[in-house]
PDB file of C-alpha atoms in Angstrom:
ATOM      1  CA  MET A   1     -23.808 -13.376  -9.411  1.00 45.00           C
ATOM      2  CA  LEU A   2     -20.236 -12.752  -8.265  1.00 51.00           C
ATOM      3  CA  VAL A   3     -18.003 -15.781  -8.900  1.00 54.00           C
ATOM      4  CA  GLN A   4     -15.586 -16.654  -6.098  1.00 62.00           C
ATOM      5  CA  SER A   5     -12.045 -16.180  -7.439  1.00 71.00           C
ATOM      6  CA  PRO A   6      -8.728 -17.675  -6.234  1.00 74.00           C
ATOM      7  CA  SER A   7      -7.288 -15.624  -3.408  1.00 88.00           C
ATOM      8  CA  ARG A   8      -4.862 -15.360  -0.518  1.00 93.00           C
ATOM      9  CA  ILE A   9      -6.007 -13.467   2.554  1.00 95.00           C
ATOM     10  CA  PHE A  10      -3.569 -11.939   5.030  1.00 96.00           C
ATOM     11  CA  LYS A  11      -5.408 -11.361   8.326  1.00 96.00           C
ATOM     12  CA  SER A  12      -4.019  -8.611  10.517  1.00 95.00           C
ATOM     13  CA  ASP A  13      -4.687 -10.518  13.736  1.00 94.00           C
ATOM     14  CA  LEU A  14      -2.398 -13.310  12.488  1.00 93.00           C
ATOM     15  CA  SER A  15       0.439 -11.030  11.373  1.00 92.00           C
ATOM     16  CA  VAL A  16       3.832 -11.128  13.081  1.00 93.00           C
ATOM     17  CA  TRP A  17       5.399  -7.832  14.115  1.00 96.00           C
ATOM     18  CA  LYS A  18       9.169  -7.794  14.515  1.00 96.00           C
ATOM     19  CA  ARG A  19      11.162  -5.435  16.678  1.00 95.00           C
ATOM     20  CA  GLU A  20      14.087  -3.906  14.764  1.00 91.00           C
ATOM     21  CA  ARG A  21      16.126  -1.316  16.649  1.00 88.00           C
ATOM     22  CA  SER A  22      13.797   1.644  17.091  1.00 94.00           C
ATOM     23  CA  CYS A  23      10.817   0.417  15.073  1.00 97.00           C
ATOM     24  CA  PHE A  24       8.353  -2.407  14.535  1.00 97.00           C
ATOM     25  CA  THR A  25       7.911  -4.055  11.128  1.00 97.00           C
ATOM     26  CA  ASN A  26       5.292  -6.292   9.559  1.00 97.00           C
ATOM     27  CA  THR A  27       5.934  -7.736   6.088  1.00 95.00           C
ATOM     28  CA  ILE A  28       3.643  -9.544   3.651  1.00 93.00           C
ATOM     29  CA  ASN A  29       5.524 -11.698   1.148  1.00 86.00           C
ATOM     30  CA  THR A  30       3.624 -12.693  -1.981  1.00 78.00           C
ATOM     31  CA  ASP A  31       4.460 -15.587  -4.299  1.00 72.00           C
ATOM     32  CA  ASP A  32       7.251 -15.409  -6.872  1.00 69.00           C
ATOM     33  CA  HIS A  33       4.789 -15.235  -9.773  1.00 80.00           C
ATOM     34  CA  SER A  34       3.225 -11.998  -8.561  1.00 88.00           C
ATOM     35  CA  ALA A  35       4.345  -8.575  -9.742  1.00 94.00           C
ATOM     36  CA  LEU A  36       4.099  -7.505  -6.102  1.00 96.00           C
ATOM     37  CA  LYS A  37       7.267  -8.529  -4.278  1.00 95.00           C
ATOM     38  CA  ASN A  38       6.310  -7.542  -0.745  1.00 95.00           C
ATOM     39  CA  VAL A  39       4.353  -5.112   1.409  1.00 97.00           C
ATOM     40  CA  SER A  40       5.856  -3.697   4.603  1.00 98.00           C
ATOM     41  CA  GLU A  41       4.310  -1.590   7.335  1.00 98.00           C
ATOM     42  CA  ILE A  42       6.882   0.223   9.464  1.00 98.00           C
ATOM     43  CA  VAL A  43       6.010   1.903  12.762  1.00 98.00           C
ATOM     44  CA  LEU A  44       8.857   4.187  13.813  1.00 98.00           C
ATOM     45  CA  GLU A  45       9.203   5.188  17.443  1.00 98.00           C
ATOM     46  CA  GLY A  46      10.139   8.771  18.346  1.00 96.00           C
ATOM     47  CA  ASN A  47      13.354   9.632  16.466  1.00 94.00           C
ATOM     48  CA  GLY A  48      13.490   6.008  15.308  1.00 97.00           C
ATOM     49  CA  ASP A  49      14.815   4.949  11.914  1.00 97.00           C
ATOM     50  CA  TYR A  50      14.688   1.992   9.527  1.00 98.00           C
ATOM     51  CA  ASP A  51      16.678   0.868   6.479  1.00 98.00           C
ATOM     52  CA  PHE A  52      14.566  -0.587   3.672  1.00 98.00           C
ATOM     53  CA  TYR A  53      16.586  -2.728   1.252  1.00 97.00           C
ATOM     54  CA  TYR A  54      15.050  -2.948  -2.207  1.00 96.00           C
ATOM     55  CA  GLN A  55      15.978  -5.216  -5.097  1.00 93.00           C
ATOM     56  CA  LYS A  56      17.064  -4.177  -8.573  1.00 94.00           C
ATOM     57  CA  ASN A  57      14.336  -3.541 -11.138  1.00 95.00           C
ATOM     58  CA  SER A  58      11.853  -2.413  -8.504  1.00 96.00           C
ATOM     59  CA  SER A  59       8.986   0.060  -8.331  1.00 97.00           C
ATOM     60  CA  ILE A  60       8.526   1.285  -4.768  1.00 98.00           C
ATOM     61  CA  LEU A  61       5.466   3.069  -3.424  1.00 98.00           C
ATOM     62  CA  VAL A  62       5.719   4.731  -0.001  1.00 99.00           C
ATOM     63  CA  VAL A  63       2.578   6.006   1.737  1.00 98.00           C
ATOM     64  CA  VAL A  64       2.860   7.936   5.013  1.00 98.00           C
ATOM     65  CA  LEU A  65      -0.152   6.839   7.076  1.00 97.00           C
ATOM     66  CA  TYR A  66       0.489   9.156  10.012  1.00 97.00           C
ATOM     67  CA  GLY A  67       3.344  11.152  11.505  1.00 98.00           C
ATOM     68  CA  GLU A  68       6.380  12.572   9.705  1.00 98.00           C
ATOM     69  CA  THR A  69       9.373  10.806   8.199  1.00 98.00           C
ATOM     70  CA  LEU A  70      12.615  11.924   6.635  1.00 98.00           C
ATOM     71  CA  ILE A  71      13.644   9.853   3.628  1.00 98.00           C
ATOM     72  CA  SER A  72      17.292   9.537   2.653  1.00 96.00           C
ATOM     73  CA  GLY A  73      18.275  12.242   0.179  1.00 93.00           C
ATOM     74  CA  PHE A  74      15.557  14.681   1.293  1.00 96.00           C
ATOM     75  CA  THR A  75      15.871  17.546   3.769  1.00 95.00           C
ATOM     76  CA  GLU A  76      12.134  18.139   4.242  1.00 96.00           C
ATOM     77  CA  PRO A  77       9.993  15.531   6.014  1.00 97.00           C
ATOM     78  CA  PHE A  78       7.165  13.625   4.364  1.00 98.00           C
ATOM     79  CA  ILE A  79       3.863  13.946   6.218  1.00 97.00           C
ATOM     80  CA  ALA A  80       0.619  11.962   6.216  1.00 94.00           C
ATOM     81  CA  GLY A  81      -0.970  12.083   2.786  1.00 92.00           C
ATOM     82  CA  GLN A  82       2.296  12.466   0.877  1.00 96.00           C
ATOM     83  CA  ILE A  83       3.389   9.801  -1.578  1.00 98.00           C
ATOM     84  CA  PHE A  84       6.943   8.860  -2.556  1.00 98.00           C
ATOM     85  CA  THR A  85       7.562   6.694  -5.623  1.00 98.00           C
ATOM     86  CA  ARG A  86      10.952   5.259  -6.550  1.00 97.00           C
ATOM     87  CA  LEU A  87      11.757   3.416  -9.782  1.00 97.00           C
ATOM     88  CA  ALA A  88      15.122   1.681  -9.502  1.00 96.00           C
ATOM     89  CA  ASN A  89      17.113  -0.425 -11.958  1.00 94.00           C
ATOM     90  CA  GLU A  90      19.719  -1.281  -9.293  1.00 95.00           C
ATOM     91  CA  SER A  91      19.334  -2.501  -5.724  1.00 96.00           C
ATOM     92  CA  GLY A  92      19.689   0.019  -2.918  1.00 97.00           C
ATOM     93  CA  ILE A  93      18.579   1.302   0.477  1.00 98.00           C
ATOM     94  CA  LEU A  94      15.978   3.824   1.567  1.00 98.00           C
ATOM     95  CA  ASN A  95      16.430   5.141   5.096  1.00 98.00           C
ATOM     96  CA  PHE A  96      13.359   6.338   6.972  1.00 98.00           C
ATOM     97  CA  LYS A  97      13.759   8.430  10.114  1.00 98.00           C
ATOM     98  CA  ASN A  98      10.913   9.597  12.328  1.00 98.00           C
ATOM     99  CA  ASN A  99      10.957  13.388  12.339  1.00 97.00           C
ATOM    100  CA  LEU A 100       8.924  13.485  15.569  1.00 97.00           C
ATOM    101  CA  ARG A 101      10.601  13.149  18.952  1.00 95.00           C
ATOM    102  CA  ASN A 102       7.674  12.030  21.090  1.00 96.00           C
ATOM    103  CA  GLU A 103       5.245  10.518  18.586  1.00 97.00           C
ATOM    104  CA  LYS A 104       5.224   7.482  16.332  1.00 98.00           C
ATOM    105  CA  THR A 105       5.216   7.524  12.533  1.00 98.00           C
ATOM    106  CA  ASP A 106       3.579   4.816  10.416  1.00 98.00           C
ATOM    107  CA  ILE A 107       4.551   4.170   6.798  1.00 98.00           C
ATOM    108  CA  LEU A 108       3.427   1.622   4.220  1.00 98.00           C
ATOM    109  CA  ILE A 109       5.909   0.408   1.582  1.00 98.00           C
ATOM    110  CA  LEU A 110       4.949  -1.634  -1.480  1.00 98.00           C
ATOM    111  CA  GLU A 111       7.714  -3.075  -3.664  1.00 98.00           C
ATOM    112  CA  LEU A 112       6.795  -4.280  -7.157  1.00 97.00           C
ATOM    113  CA  LYS A 113       8.638  -5.585 -10.186  1.00 96.00           C
ATOM    114  CA  ASN A 114       9.764  -2.927 -12.657  1.00 93.00           C
ATOM    115  CA  SER A 115      10.402  -4.136 -16.202  1.00 82.00           C
ATOM    116  CA  SER A 116      11.638  -0.760 -17.462  1.00 84.00           C
ATOM    117  CA  SER A 117      15.183   0.582 -17.208  1.00 83.00           C
ATOM    118  CA  GLU A 118      13.983   3.864 -15.701  1.00 85.00           C
ATOM    119  CA  ASN A 119      15.728   5.203 -12.612  1.00 93.00           C
ATOM    120  CA  SER A 120      13.710   8.030 -11.041  1.00 94.00           C
ATOM    121  CA  PHE A 121      11.642   9.254  -8.106  1.00 96.00           C
ATOM    122  CA  SER A 122       8.552  11.394  -7.617  1.00 97.00           C
ATOM    123  CA  VAL A 123       6.754  13.147  -4.761  1.00 97.00           C
ATOM    124  CA  GLU A 124       2.974  13.595  -4.831  1.00 97.00           C
ATOM    125  CA  ASP A 125       0.225  14.803  -2.509  1.00 96.00           C
ATOM    126  CA  LEU A 126      -2.790  12.589  -1.949  1.00 94.00           C
ATOM    127  CA  ASN A 127      -5.905  14.731  -1.668  1.00 90.00           C
ATOM    128  CA  PHE A 128      -9.187  13.083  -0.718  1.00 91.00           C
ATOM    129  CA  HIS A 129     -11.267  15.749  -2.436  1.00 90.00           C
ATOM    130  CA  GLU A 130     -14.098  13.319  -3.121  1.00 94.00           C
ATOM    131  CA  ARG A 131     -15.659  10.598  -0.986  1.00 97.00           C
ATOM    132  CA  ASN A 132     -17.106   7.301  -2.193  1.00 98.00           C
ATOM    133  CA  ALA A 133     -14.925   7.366  -5.302  1.00 97.00           C
ATOM    134  CA  LEU A 134     -11.632   5.874  -6.437  1.00 98.00           C
ATOM    135  CA  LEU A 135      -8.647   8.223  -6.433  1.00 97.00           C
ATOM    136  CA  GLN A 136      -5.304   7.480  -8.036  1.00 97.00           C
ATOM    137  CA  ILE A 137      -2.485   7.265  -5.490  1.00 98.00           C
ATOM    138  CA  SER A 138       0.493   7.794  -7.802  1.00 97.00           C
ATOM    139  CA  GLU A 139       0.794   8.655 -11.481  1.00 95.00           C
ATOM    140  CA  HIS A 140       4.320   7.239 -11.711  1.00 95.00           C
ATOM    141  CA  LEU A 141       4.186   3.708 -10.284  1.00 96.00           C
ATOM    142  CA  GLY A 142       3.621   1.874 -13.554  1.00 93.00           C
ATOM    143  CA  TYR A 143       0.642  -0.080 -12.162  1.00 96.00           C
ATOM    144  CA  PRO A 144      -2.987   1.017 -11.761  1.00 98.00           C
ATOM    145  CA  ASN A 145      -3.257   2.052  -8.101  1.00 98.00           C
ATOM    146  CA  PHE A 146      -6.190   3.493  -6.183  1.00 98.00           C
ATOM    147  CA  THR A 147      -7.503   4.513  -2.789  1.00 98.00           C
ATOM    148  CA  GLY A 148     -10.789   5.817  -1.439  1.00 98.00           C
ATOM    149  CA  ILE A 149     -12.712   6.828   1.675  1.00 98.00           C
ATOM    150  CA  TYR A 150     -16.244   5.413   1.814  1.00 99.00           C
ATOM    151  CA  ASP A 151     -19.373   5.929   3.867  1.00 98.00           C
ATOM    152  CA  GLY A 152     -21.131   2.878   5.270  1.00 96.00           C
ATOM    153  CA  ARG A 153     -22.997   0.722   2.723  1.00 96.00           C
ATOM    154  CA  LYS A 154     -21.478   2.532  -0.255  1.00 98.00           C
ATOM    155  CA  GLU A 155     -20.537   0.203  -3.105  1.00 98.00           C
ATOM    156  CA  GLN A 156     -17.897   0.411  -5.828  1.00 98.00           C
ATOM    157  CA  GLU A 157     -17.067  -1.548  -8.948  1.00 98.00           C
ATOM    158  CA  TYR A 158     -13.748  -1.517 -10.804  1.00 98.00           C
ATOM    159  CA  VAL A 159     -13.145  -3.130 -14.203  1.00 98.00           C
ATOM    160  CA  LEU A 160      -9.584  -4.370 -14.534  1.00 98.00           C
ATOM    161  CA  GLN A 161      -7.471  -3.109 -17.413  1.00 95.00           C
ATOM    162  CA  LYS A 162      -6.137  -6.629 -18.002  1.00 91.00           C
ATOM    163  CA  LYS A 163      -8.476  -9.552 -18.539  1.00 88.00           C
ATOM    164  CA  GLU A 164      -8.147 -12.272 -15.888  1.00 88.00           C
ATOM    165  CA  GLY A 165      -5.878  -9.964 -13.907  1.00 92.00           C
ATOM    166  CA  SER A 166      -4.789  -9.790 -10.277  1.00 95.00           C
ATOM    167  CA  ILE A 167      -5.568  -7.346  -7.482  1.00 97.00           C
ATOM    168  CA  PHE A 168      -3.787  -6.643  -4.212  1.00 97.00           C
ATOM    169  CA  GLY A 169      -5.988  -4.826  -1.733  1.00 98.00           C
ATOM    170  CA  MET A 170      -5.577  -3.644   1.853  1.00 98.00           C
ATOM    171  CA  VAL A 171      -8.031  -2.088   4.286  1.00 99.00           C
ATOM    172  CA  ILE A 172      -6.309   0.812   6.015  1.00 98.00           C
ATOM    173  CA  ASN A 173      -9.236   1.633   8.279  1.00 98.00           C
ATOM    174  CA  GLY A 174     -12.714   0.260   8.897  1.00 98.00           C
ATOM    175  CA  ALA A 175     -14.372  -2.735   7.271  1.00 99.00           C
ATOM    176  CA  PHE A 176     -15.301  -3.780   3.729  1.00 99.00           C
ATOM    177  CA  GLU A 177     -16.899  -6.668   1.944  1.00 98.00           C
ATOM    178  CA  PHE A 178     -14.219  -7.090  -0.702  1.00 97.00           C
ATOM    179  CA  GLN A 179     -15.140  -9.466  -3.528  1.00 96.00           C
ATOM    180  CA  ASN A 180     -17.484 -11.301  -1.108  1.00 94.00           C
ATOM    181  CA  ARG A 181     -14.836 -11.514   1.633  1.00 96.00           C
ATOM    182  CA  LEU A 182     -15.012  -9.691   4.948  1.00 97.00           C
ATOM    183  CA  MET A 183     -11.938  -7.522   5.470  1.00 98.00           C
ATOM    184  CA  GLU A 184     -11.166  -5.286   8.432  1.00 98.00           C
ATOM    185  CA  THR A 185      -8.430  -2.809   9.390  1.00 98.00           C
ATOM    186  CA  ARG A 186      -5.016  -3.884   8.031  1.00 97.00           C
ATOM    187  CA  ASP A 187      -6.369  -7.065   6.452  1.00 98.00           C
ATOM    188  CA  ALA A 188      -4.969  -7.630   2.956  1.00 98.00           C
ATOM    189  CA  ILE A 189      -5.892  -9.843   0.028  1.00 97.00           C
ATOM    190  CA  LEU A 190      -4.387 -11.062  -3.245  1.00 96.00           C
ATOM    191  CA  LEU A 191      -7.025 -11.908  -5.870  1.00 96.00           C
ATOM    192  CA  ASN A 192      -6.222 -13.728  -9.106  1.00 94.00           C
ATOM    193  CA  GLY A 193      -8.079 -14.302 -12.348  1.00 94.00           C
ATOM    194  CA  ILE A 194     -10.742 -11.613 -12.077  1.00 96.00           C
ATOM    195  CA  GLU A 195     -12.175  -9.138 -14.560  1.00 96.00           C
ATOM    196  CA  THR A 196     -14.255  -6.965 -12.222  1.00 97.00           C
ATOM    197  CA  LEU A 197     -13.639  -6.010  -8.599  1.00 98.00           C
ATOM    198  CA  GLU A 198     -16.617  -5.272  -6.365  1.00 98.00           C
ATOM    199  CA  PHE A 199     -16.573  -4.026  -2.782  1.00 98.00           C
ATOM    200  CA  GLU A 200     -18.867  -2.423  -0.212  1.00 99.00           C
ATOM    201  CA  ALA A 201     -17.961  -0.352   2.842  1.00 99.00           C
ATOM    202  CA  LEU A 202     -19.345  -1.778   6.083  1.00 99.00           C
ATOM    203  CA  SER A 203     -18.351   1.136   8.328  1.00 98.00           C
ATOM    204  CA  GLU A 204     -18.135   4.906   8.212  1.00 98.00           C
ATOM    205  CA  ASN A 205     -14.924   6.539   6.945  1.00 98.00           C
ATOM    206  CA  ALA A 206     -13.682   3.189   5.658  1.00 98.00           C
ATOM    207  CA  LEU A 207     -10.371   3.549   3.814  1.00 98.00           C
ATOM    208  CA  LEU A 208      -8.720   1.094   1.439  1.00 98.00           C
ATOM    209  CA  ILE A 209      -6.022   0.885  -1.197  1.00 98.00           C
ATOM    210  CA  PHE A 210      -5.633  -1.555  -4.073  1.00 98.00           C
ATOM    211  CA  LEU A 211      -3.347  -2.154  -7.025  1.00 98.00           C
ATOM    212  CA  GLU A 212      -3.903  -4.014 -10.259  1.00 98.00           C
ATOM    213  CA  ILE A 213      -0.850  -6.228 -10.636  1.00 94.00           C
TER     214      ILE A 213
END
């Protein structure tokens, strides 16, 4: 029997979107004791841009959900399915600019605590070569991180690397029963004190991400 664990649920229909110049932003702030500092979804309008200010000692994971974005320091745009990871020992700014004139671009940014002194970045391609299975998002984040596309009624179990650990999960598309909680598109959850994560897809082509933090 699955034991109900302490959690915080962030429902998408209760989220507050803010207009900032040529984009819309929605930010989830976790508690100070979590390794996850915040999660931001940025929707850039055509040719729109956004400055993301990150703190020192941060690990930053950027996932392009759809569209194309230029990231400061790069001349080629990042497209859907590409992953950008930044490890920073000093605070700074990442500028995102929509590379499309007449279409929107949607990006997801996760900022976590980084205990190392490393200062680096990496670019990776996310390839969903297998369905109904967990795929690693980035090899360089410093935290276990996974995604997956699931058919309806498919189940998955994940054993945490740390006993009594924490999980942050977000449904990107579709619906899941996530540790006995119903979660739908853009719903997120922070689970604490668990050893095993269990979830089941409730729709076709259901897509989620989660990190062990």
